[in-house]
Amino acid sequence: MSTQASATGVDEVHILWTSEGMSCDGDTVSVTAASLPSIEDVVLRAVPGIPKVHLHNKVLAYETGEDFLRPFFQAANGELDAPFIFVVEGSIPNENIHAEDGYWTAMGNDPKTGKPKTLNRWIDELAPKAWAVVAIGTCATYGGIHAMAGNPTGCMGLVDYLGEDFRSAGGLPVINVPGCPVQPDNFMETLLWVLHQAAGLAPTIPLDEQLRPQWLFGKTVHEGCDRAAYYEQADFAHDYNSPKCQVKIGCWGPVVNCNVTKRGWMDGIGGCPNVGGVCIGCTMPGFPDKFMPFMDEPPGGSFSSALLRVYGPFVRTMRGITNKSANTEPKWRHPGDKLTTGYQPRYPRA
């Protein structure tokens, strides 16, 4: 994608955030814990350079009912007073597979028919008009828990619904920020980039092949994990109380793109493997089906750990010997009457 900054920017923007997909509102709740920046910093314009932001989120809004829905209807009709960013939370159900008079999920009523207005109709009307479209959480990005095998709704991620060729009014594809729930600062950092880009102060947001921000999801859990050194030494945990590598008790960290081991959860604290939990792959497109049953050793874990057993114990032994040496002071540090450091004066005394 191009990385040239926009020549002109916007001074004011609405964020229309719907969590009416198949979801638990967990991503909204998670984002209230963000601090880099916080949602308050963005709304109060405490971050230099961003446009004035009007946030419309049902959990965080003072407005209710028709008052809350008014900007959504205005945006759908092209009547909103400023550009908007459309944030979608929750899986997108397939409204083509149920009974004719039913629906899976809706937000408000259609003024013309008086019937519930489905999420799918909102997406059809709002996504093409939005300056940017952001899918928050794994349910919205890839389908998540609700889209697992055997589900009755046929639900999917936002890109599955809109198509890979979709582009917003700002020329952007859907921006995916996965996580179950989303890591709060990952989302707010992404939103901040989009806001700066909308203001003409940032280049185009860099996304990977799965449309995730590259700088957030370019590394694996394992690559940032404090337990990784135990892995290369074939020193594995056998229960959840151990500080050692958890691959053999269900951790998928070596193959999962996520930065939680580096970033933590709230203010750098927490994060699954950091506090004794195994990585179950919740940021990945294949979640949850390809990572089940949880807590079982991943298929590749036995093979990789078997290979490590060949040299792991040797590496561990050699490091132990070196560690013992490094924990011993040099022999010349003593209070004796002779200097034994090996010092050789440049100009010997006469």
Short mmCIF file of N, CA and C in Angstrom, two decimals, residues 18-159:
data_model
loop_
_atom_site.label_atom_id
_atom_site.label_comp_id
_atom_site.label_asym_id
_atom_site.label_seq_id
_atom_site.Cartn_x
_atom_site.Cartn_y
_atom_site.Cartn_z
N THR A 18 -20.73 0.38 15.97
CA THR A 18 -21.82 -0.55 16.26
C THR A 18 -21.27 -1.85 16.82
N SER A 19 -21.88 -2.33 17.87
CA SER A 19 -21.52 -3.64 18.43
C SER A 19 -22.70 -4.60 18.29
N GLU A 20 -23.51 -4.35 17.27
CA GLU A 20 -24.69 -5.18 17.06
C GLU A 20 -24.42 -6.44 16.24
N GLY A 21 -23.14 -6.70 15.93
CA GLY A 21 -22.80 -7.99 15.36
C GLY A 21 -22.96 -9.07 16.42
N MET A 22 -22.65 -10.30 16.05
CA MET A 22 -22.71 -11.39 17.02
C MET A 22 -21.53 -11.20 17.96
N SER A 23 -21.79 -10.61 19.14
CA SER A 23 -20.69 -10.26 20.02
C SER A 23 -21.16 -10.21 21.46
N CYS A 24 -20.20 -9.99 22.36
CA CYS A 24 -20.50 -9.85 23.78
C CYS A 24 -20.20 -8.43 24.27
N ASP A 25 -19.88 -7.52 23.35
CA ASP A 25 -19.47 -6.15 23.69
C ASP A 25 -18.14 -6.12 24.42
N GLY A 26 -17.42 -7.26 24.41
CA GLY A 26 -16.15 -7.33 25.14
C GLY A 26 -15.08 -6.40 24.61
N ASP A 27 -15.12 -6.10 23.31
CA ASP A 27 -14.11 -5.21 22.74
C ASP A 27 -14.32 -3.78 23.21
N THR A 28 -15.57 -3.35 23.27
CA THR A 28 -15.88 -2.03 23.81
C THR A 28 -15.40 -1.93 25.25
N VAL A 29 -15.71 -2.93 26.05
CA VAL A 29 -15.30 -2.93 27.46
C VAL A 29 -13.78 -2.90 27.56
N SER A 30 -13.11 -3.68 26.70
CA SER A 30 -11.65 -3.73 26.73
C SER A 30 -11.03 -2.37 26.45
N VAL A 31 -11.58 -1.66 25.46
CA VAL A 31 -10.99 -0.38 25.05
C VAL A 31 -11.09 0.67 26.16
N THR A 32 -12.01 0.51 27.09
CA THR A 32 -12.07 1.47 28.21
C THR A 32 -10.82 1.39 29.08
N ALA A 33 -10.02 0.33 28.92
CA ALA A 33 -8.78 0.19 29.70
C ALA A 33 -7.57 0.74 28.96
N ALA A 34 -7.76 1.25 27.75
CA ALA A 34 -6.62 1.75 26.96
C ALA A 34 -6.00 2.97 27.62
N SER A 35 -4.69 3.13 27.40
CA SER A 35 -3.99 4.30 27.94
C SER A 35 -3.02 4.92 26.95
N LEU A 36 -2.82 4.28 25.80
CA LEU A 36 -1.83 4.76 24.82
C LEU A 36 -2.42 4.89 23.42
N PRO A 37 -3.33 5.80 23.15
CA PRO A 37 -3.94 6.74 24.09
C PRO A 37 -5.20 6.13 24.69
N SER A 38 -5.77 6.82 25.65
CA SER A 38 -7.06 6.41 26.20
C SER A 38 -8.16 6.95 25.30
N ILE A 39 -9.34 6.36 25.42
CA ILE A 39 -10.48 6.85 24.64
C ILE A 39 -10.81 8.29 25.05
N GLU A 40 -10.57 8.63 26.32
CA GLU A 40 -10.80 10.00 26.78
C GLU A 40 -9.84 10.98 26.10
N ASP A 41 -8.59 10.56 25.93
CA ASP A 41 -7.60 11.43 25.27
C ASP A 41 -8.05 11.79 23.86
N VAL A 42 -8.64 10.82 23.17
CA VAL A 42 -9.07 11.06 21.79
C VAL A 42 -10.31 11.94 21.75
N VAL A 43 -11.29 11.62 22.58
CA VAL A 43 -12.54 12.38 22.57
C VAL A 43 -12.31 13.82 23.03
N LEU A 44 -11.42 14.02 23.99
CA LEU A 44 -11.15 15.37 24.51
C LEU A 44 -10.07 16.09 23.70
N ARG A 45 -9.59 15.45 22.64
CA ARG A 45 -8.59 16.03 21.73
C ARG A 45 -7.30 16.39 22.46
N ALA A 46 -6.92 15.52 23.40
CA ALA A 46 -5.69 15.75 24.14
C ALA A 46 -4.46 15.33 23.35
N VAL A 47 -4.68 14.62 22.25
CA VAL A 47 -3.56 14.20 21.38
C VAL A 47 -3.39 15.22 20.27
N PRO A 48 -2.21 15.81 20.15
CA PRO A 48 -2.01 16.84 19.12
C PRO A 48 -2.23 16.31 17.71
N GLY A 49 -2.84 17.14 16.87
CA GLY A 49 -2.93 16.84 15.45
C GLY A 49 -4.16 16.10 14.99
N ILE A 50 -4.92 15.51 15.91
CA ILE A 50 -6.09 14.73 15.46
C ILE A 50 -7.29 15.64 15.26
N PRO A 51 -8.23 15.23 14.43
CA PRO A 51 -9.46 16.02 14.26
C PRO A 51 -10.30 15.98 15.54
N LYS A 52 -11.26 16.89 15.60
CA LYS A 52 -12.25 16.81 16.67
C LYS A 52 -13.09 15.56 16.46
N VAL A 53 -13.27 14.78 17.53
CA VAL A 53 -13.92 13.47 17.42
C VAL A 53 -15.26 13.47 18.14
N HIS A 54 -16.29 12.98 17.45
CA HIS A 54 -17.59 12.73 18.06
C HIS A 54 -17.78 11.21 18.10
N LEU A 55 -17.78 10.64 19.30
CA LEU A 55 -17.86 9.19 19.45
C LEU A 55 -19.31 8.77 19.69
N HIS A 56 -19.76 7.78 18.92
CA HIS A 56 -21.12 7.24 19.06
C HIS A 56 -21.00 5.73 19.30
N ASN A 57 -21.01 5.34 20.55
CA ASN A 57 -20.91 3.95 20.97
C ASN A 57 -21.97 3.72 22.04
N LYS A 58 -22.81 2.72 21.87
CA LYS A 58 -23.97 2.56 22.75
C LYS A 58 -23.58 2.35 24.21
N VAL A 59 -22.44 1.73 24.46
CA VAL A 59 -22.02 1.48 25.84
C VAL A 59 -21.51 2.76 26.49
N LEU A 60 -20.88 3.61 25.70
CA LEU A 60 -20.23 4.80 26.24
C LEU A 60 -21.05 6.07 26.03
N ALA A 61 -22.17 5.98 25.33
CA ALA A 61 -22.95 7.18 24.99
C ALA A 61 -23.91 7.57 26.11
N TYR A 62 -24.17 8.87 26.20
CA TYR A 62 -25.22 9.36 27.08
C TYR A 62 -26.58 9.21 26.41
N GLU A 63 -26.59 9.36 25.08
CA GLU A 63 -27.85 9.30 24.34
C GLU A 63 -28.38 7.86 24.31
N THR A 64 -29.70 7.75 24.20
CA THR A 64 -30.33 6.43 24.08
C THR A 64 -31.38 6.48 22.98
N GLY A 65 -31.82 5.30 22.56
CA GLY A 65 -32.93 5.21 21.62
C GLY A 65 -32.70 5.99 20.34
N GLU A 66 -33.70 6.73 19.90
CA GLU A 66 -33.63 7.46 18.64
C GLU A 66 -32.54 8.52 18.64
N ASP A 67 -32.28 9.11 19.82
CA ASP A 67 -31.22 10.12 19.89
C ASP A 67 -29.86 9.50 19.58
N PHE A 68 -29.64 8.29 20.08
CA PHE A 68 -28.37 7.61 19.78
C PHE A 68 -28.28 7.24 18.31
N LEU A 69 -29.36 6.78 17.73
CA LEU A 69 -29.35 6.30 16.35
C LEU A 69 -29.33 7.43 15.32
N ARG A 70 -29.65 8.65 15.73
CA ARG A 70 -29.79 9.74 14.76
C ARG A 70 -28.56 9.91 13.86
N PRO A 71 -27.32 9.97 14.39
CA PRO A 71 -26.17 10.14 13.49
C PRO A 71 -25.96 8.96 12.54
N PHE A 72 -26.37 7.77 12.95
CA PHE A 72 -26.26 6.61 12.05
C PHE A 72 -27.20 6.79 10.85
N PHE A 73 -28.42 7.19 11.13
CA PHE A 73 -29.35 7.43 10.03
C PHE A 73 -28.90 8.60 9.16
N GLN A 74 -28.36 9.65 9.78
CA GLN A 74 -27.86 10.78 9.01
C GLN A 74 -26.73 10.35 8.09
N ALA A 75 -25.84 9.54 8.61
CA ALA A 75 -24.72 9.06 7.79
C ALA A 75 -25.21 8.20 6.64
N ALA A 76 -26.17 7.33 6.92
CA ALA A 76 -26.71 6.46 5.87
C ALA A 76 -27.37 7.28 4.76
N ASN A 77 -27.94 8.44 5.13
CA ASN A 77 -28.62 9.29 4.15
C ASN A 77 -27.70 10.35 3.55
N GLY A 78 -26.42 10.31 3.94
CA GLY A 78 -25.48 11.31 3.43
C GLY A 78 -25.69 12.68 4.02
N GLU A 79 -26.25 12.75 5.22
CA GLU A 79 -26.59 14.04 5.83
C GLU A 79 -25.73 14.38 7.04
N LEU A 80 -24.75 13.56 7.36
CA LEU A 80 -23.91 13.84 8.52
C LEU A 80 -23.03 15.05 8.24
N ASP A 81 -22.76 15.85 9.26
CA ASP A 81 -22.06 17.12 9.06
C ASP A 81 -20.54 17.00 8.93
N ALA A 82 -20.01 15.79 8.99
CA ALA A 82 -18.56 15.60 8.87
C ALA A 82 -18.29 14.15 8.44
N PRO A 83 -17.10 13.88 7.92
CA PRO A 83 -16.76 12.49 7.58
C PRO A 83 -16.85 11.59 8.80
N PHE A 84 -16.95 10.29 8.57
CA PHE A 84 -17.05 9.38 9.72
C PHE A 84 -16.21 8.13 9.50
N ILE A 85 -15.80 7.57 10.63
CA ILE A 85 -15.11 6.27 10.66
C ILE A 85 -16.11 5.27 11.20
N PHE A 86 -16.27 4.17 10.50
CA PHE A 86 -17.25 3.15 10.86
C PHE A 86 -16.53 1.99 11.55
N VAL A 87 -16.84 1.78 12.82
CA VAL A 87 -16.23 0.70 13.61
C VAL A 87 -17.27 -0.40 13.81
N VAL A 88 -16.92 -1.60 13.43
CA VAL A 88 -17.85 -2.73 13.53
C VAL A 88 -17.31 -3.73 14.54
N GLU A 89 -18.13 -4.08 15.50
CA GLU A 89 -17.79 -5.05 16.54
C GLU A 89 -18.77 -6.21 16.47
N GLY A 90 -18.25 -7.42 16.39
CA GLY A 90 -19.10 -8.60 16.32
C GLY A 90 -19.13 -9.23 14.94
N SER A 91 -19.41 -10.53 14.88
CA SER A 91 -19.48 -11.27 13.62
C SER A 91 -20.68 -10.81 12.79
N ILE A 92 -20.56 -11.00 11.49
CA ILE A 92 -21.62 -10.60 10.57
C ILE A 92 -22.43 -11.84 10.19
N PRO A 93 -23.70 -11.91 10.60
CA PRO A 93 -24.49 -13.11 10.29
C PRO A 93 -24.92 -13.13 8.82
N ASN A 94 -25.27 -14.29 8.36
CA ASN A 94 -25.78 -14.44 6.99
C ASN A 94 -27.31 -14.32 7.04
N GLU A 95 -27.81 -13.17 6.59
CA GLU A 95 -29.25 -12.93 6.65
C GLU A 95 -30.01 -13.59 5.49
N ASN A 96 -29.30 -14.37 4.68
CA ASN A 96 -29.94 -15.04 3.54
C ASN A 96 -30.38 -16.47 3.85
N ILE A 97 -30.14 -16.93 5.09
CA ILE A 97 -30.35 -18.36 5.34
C ILE A 97 -31.41 -18.66 6.38
N HIS A 98 -32.10 -17.63 6.92
CA HIS A 98 -33.11 -17.89 7.94
C HIS A 98 -34.51 -17.76 7.34
N ALA A 99 -35.50 -17.95 8.18
CA ALA A 99 -36.89 -17.82 7.71
C ALA A 99 -37.13 -16.41 7.19
N GLU A 100 -38.04 -16.28 6.25
CA GLU A 100 -38.25 -15.02 5.54
C GLU A 100 -38.62 -13.87 6.48
N ASP A 101 -39.33 -14.16 7.55
CA ASP A 101 -39.78 -13.09 8.42
C ASP A 101 -38.87 -12.91 9.64
N GLY A 102 -37.72 -13.53 9.64
CA GLY A 102 -36.82 -13.43 10.79
C GLY A 102 -35.57 -12.63 10.48
N TYR A 103 -34.72 -12.46 11.47
CA TYR A 103 -33.43 -11.81 11.29
C TYR A 103 -32.53 -12.26 12.43
N TRP A 104 -31.22 -12.15 12.21
CA TRP A 104 -30.28 -12.58 13.23
C TRP A 104 -29.96 -11.45 14.22
N THR A 105 -29.67 -10.28 13.70
CA THR A 105 -29.32 -9.17 14.59
C THR A 105 -29.66 -7.85 13.91
N ALA A 106 -30.08 -6.88 14.70
CA ALA A 106 -30.51 -5.60 14.15
C ALA A 106 -30.16 -4.48 15.11
N MET A 107 -30.21 -3.25 14.60
CA MET A 107 -29.99 -2.06 15.42
C MET A 107 -31.04 -1.01 15.05
N GLY A 108 -32.00 -0.82 15.92
CA GLY A 108 -33.05 0.15 15.66
C GLY A 108 -34.06 -0.35 14.63
N ASN A 109 -35.04 0.49 14.33
CA ASN A 109 -36.08 0.16 13.35
C ASN A 109 -35.96 1.04 12.12
N ASP A 110 -36.29 0.47 10.99
CA ASP A 110 -36.33 1.22 9.75
C ASP A 110 -37.52 2.17 9.79
N PRO A 111 -37.30 3.50 9.66
CA PRO A 111 -38.41 4.46 9.73
C PRO A 111 -39.49 4.22 8.67
N LYS A 112 -39.10 3.66 7.54
CA LYS A 112 -40.05 3.46 6.46
C LYS A 112 -40.96 2.26 6.69
N THR A 113 -40.42 1.20 7.26
CA THR A 113 -41.20 -0.03 7.43
C THR A 113 -41.60 -0.29 8.88
N GLY A 114 -40.88 0.33 9.80
CA GLY A 114 -41.16 0.08 11.21
C GLY A 114 -40.57 -1.24 11.70
N LYS A 115 -39.89 -1.97 10.81
CA LYS A 115 -39.30 -3.25 11.18
C LYS A 115 -37.82 -3.07 11.57
N PRO A 116 -37.29 -4.03 12.34
CA PRO A 116 -35.89 -3.92 12.73
C PRO A 116 -34.97 -3.80 11.52
N LYS A 117 -33.97 -2.92 11.65
CA LYS A 117 -32.99 -2.72 10.58
C LYS A 117 -31.78 -3.57 10.89
N THR A 118 -31.51 -4.55 10.05
CA THR A 118 -30.45 -5.52 10.33
C THR A 118 -29.07 -4.87 10.25
N LEU A 119 -28.13 -5.49 10.95
CA LEU A 119 -26.75 -5.04 10.89
C LEU A 119 -26.26 -5.04 9.45
N ASN A 120 -26.64 -6.06 8.69
CA ASN A 120 -26.18 -6.17 7.31
C ASN A 120 -26.60 -4.96 6.48
N ARG A 121 -27.81 -4.47 6.69
CA ARG A 121 -28.26 -3.28 5.97
C ARG A 121 -27.47 -2.05 6.39
N TRP A 122 -27.19 -1.94 7.68
CA TRP A 122 -26.37 -0.83 8.15
C TRP A 122 -25.00 -0.87 7.47
N ILE A 123 -24.41 -2.06 7.40
CA ILE A 123 -23.09 -2.18 6.77
C ILE A 123 -23.17 -1.81 5.29
N ASP A 124 -24.18 -2.30 4.61
CA ASP A 124 -24.34 -2.00 3.18
C ASP A 124 -24.43 -0.50 2.94
N GLU A 125 -25.11 0.21 3.84
CA GLU A 125 -25.33 1.64 3.65
C GLU A 125 -24.17 2.50 4.15
N LEU A 126 -23.54 2.08 5.24
CA LEU A 126 -22.53 2.94 5.87
C LEU A 126 -21.11 2.68 5.38
N ALA A 127 -20.74 1.41 5.15
CA ALA A 127 -19.35 1.11 4.81
C ALA A 127 -18.86 1.87 3.58
N PRO A 128 -19.59 1.92 2.48
CA PRO A 128 -19.07 2.63 1.30
C PRO A 128 -18.94 4.14 1.52
N LYS A 129 -19.69 4.71 2.45
CA LYS A 129 -19.66 6.15 2.71
C LYS A 129 -18.63 6.54 3.75
N ALA A 130 -18.14 5.57 4.52
CA ALA A 130 -17.22 5.85 5.61
C ALA A 130 -15.84 6.23 5.09
N TRP A 131 -15.18 7.16 5.79
CA TRP A 131 -13.80 7.51 5.41
C TRP A 131 -12.90 6.30 5.64
N ALA A 132 -13.15 5.57 6.71
CA ALA A 132 -12.42 4.33 7.00
C ALA A 132 -13.36 3.37 7.71
N VAL A 133 -13.12 2.08 7.51
CA VAL A 133 -13.91 1.03 8.16
C VAL A 133 -12.95 0.18 8.98
N VAL A 134 -13.23 0.05 10.28
CA VAL A 134 -12.35 -0.69 11.17
C VAL A 134 -13.14 -1.83 11.81
N ALA A 135 -12.62 -3.05 11.69
CA ALA A 135 -13.21 -4.21 12.36
C ALA A 135 -12.46 -4.42 13.67
N ILE A 136 -13.18 -4.34 14.79
CA ILE A 136 -12.54 -4.46 16.09
C ILE A 136 -12.85 -5.82 16.71
N GLY A 137 -11.81 -6.56 17.09
CA GLY A 137 -11.99 -7.86 17.70
C GLY A 137 -12.07 -8.97 16.68
N THR A 138 -11.77 -10.18 17.11
CA THR A 138 -11.71 -11.32 16.19
C THR A 138 -13.07 -11.67 15.61
N CYS A 139 -14.14 -11.43 16.33
CA CYS A 139 -15.46 -11.72 15.77
C CYS A 139 -15.71 -10.89 14.51
N ALA A 140 -15.40 -9.60 14.58
CA ALA A 140 -15.62 -8.73 13.43
C ALA A 140 -14.57 -8.95 12.34
N THR A 141 -13.34 -9.28 12.72
CA THR A 141 -12.29 -9.42 11.72
C THR A 141 -12.41 -10.72 10.93
N TYR A 142 -12.65 -11.83 11.65
CA TYR A 142 -12.64 -13.14 10.97
C TYR A 142 -13.84 -14.02 11.28
N GLY A 143 -14.72 -13.59 12.14
CA GLY A 143 -15.87 -14.41 12.52
C GLY A 143 -15.82 -14.90 13.94
N GLY A 144 -14.64 -15.32 14.38
CA GLY A 144 -14.43 -15.69 15.78
C GLY A 144 -15.29 -16.83 16.28
N ILE A 145 -15.59 -16.78 17.57
CA ILE A 145 -16.33 -17.84 18.26
C ILE A 145 -17.65 -18.14 17.57
N HIS A 146 -18.39 -17.12 17.17
CA HIS A 146 -19.71 -17.32 16.59
C HIS A 146 -19.66 -17.99 15.23
N ALA A 147 -18.50 -17.94 14.58
CA ALA A 147 -18.38 -18.51 13.24
C ALA A 147 -17.73 -19.89 13.24
N MET A 148 -17.62 -20.52 14.40
CA MET A 148 -16.99 -21.84 14.46
C MET A 148 -17.89 -22.90 13.82
N ALA A 149 -17.32 -24.03 13.56
CA ALA A 149 -18.05 -25.11 12.90
C ALA A 149 -19.33 -25.44 13.66
N GLY A 150 -20.41 -25.66 12.91
CA GLY A 150 -21.69 -26.03 13.50
C GLY A 150 -22.55 -24.86 13.92
N ASN A 151 -22.11 -23.62 13.66
CA ASN A 151 -22.93 -22.48 14.09
C ASN A 151 -24.15 -22.35 13.19
N PRO A 152 -25.29 -21.88 13.70
CA PRO A 152 -26.53 -21.82 12.92
C PRO A 152 -26.72 -20.54 12.12
N THR A 153 -25.83 -19.53 12.34
CA THR A 153 -26.06 -18.23 11.72
C THR A 153 -25.27 -18.01 10.44
N GLY A 154 -24.32 -18.91 10.14
CA GLY A 154 -23.48 -18.73 8.95
C GLY A 154 -22.67 -17.46 9.01
N CYS A 155 -22.34 -17.00 10.21
CA CYS A 155 -21.70 -15.69 10.34
C CYS A 155 -20.24 -15.72 9.91
N MET A 156 -19.69 -14.53 9.73
CA MET A 156 -18.37 -14.36 9.10
C MET A 156 -17.76 -13.05 9.57
N GLY A 157 -16.53 -12.80 9.11
CA GLY A 157 -15.87 -11.53 9.39
C GLY A 157 -16.31 -10.46 8.41
N LEU A 158 -15.94 -9.22 8.70
CA LEU A 158 -16.38 -8.09 7.88
C LEU A 158 -15.80 -8.15 6.47
N VAL A 159 -14.56 -8.58 6.34
CA VAL A 159 -13.95 -8.70 5.00
C VAL A 159 -14.63 -9.81 4.21
#
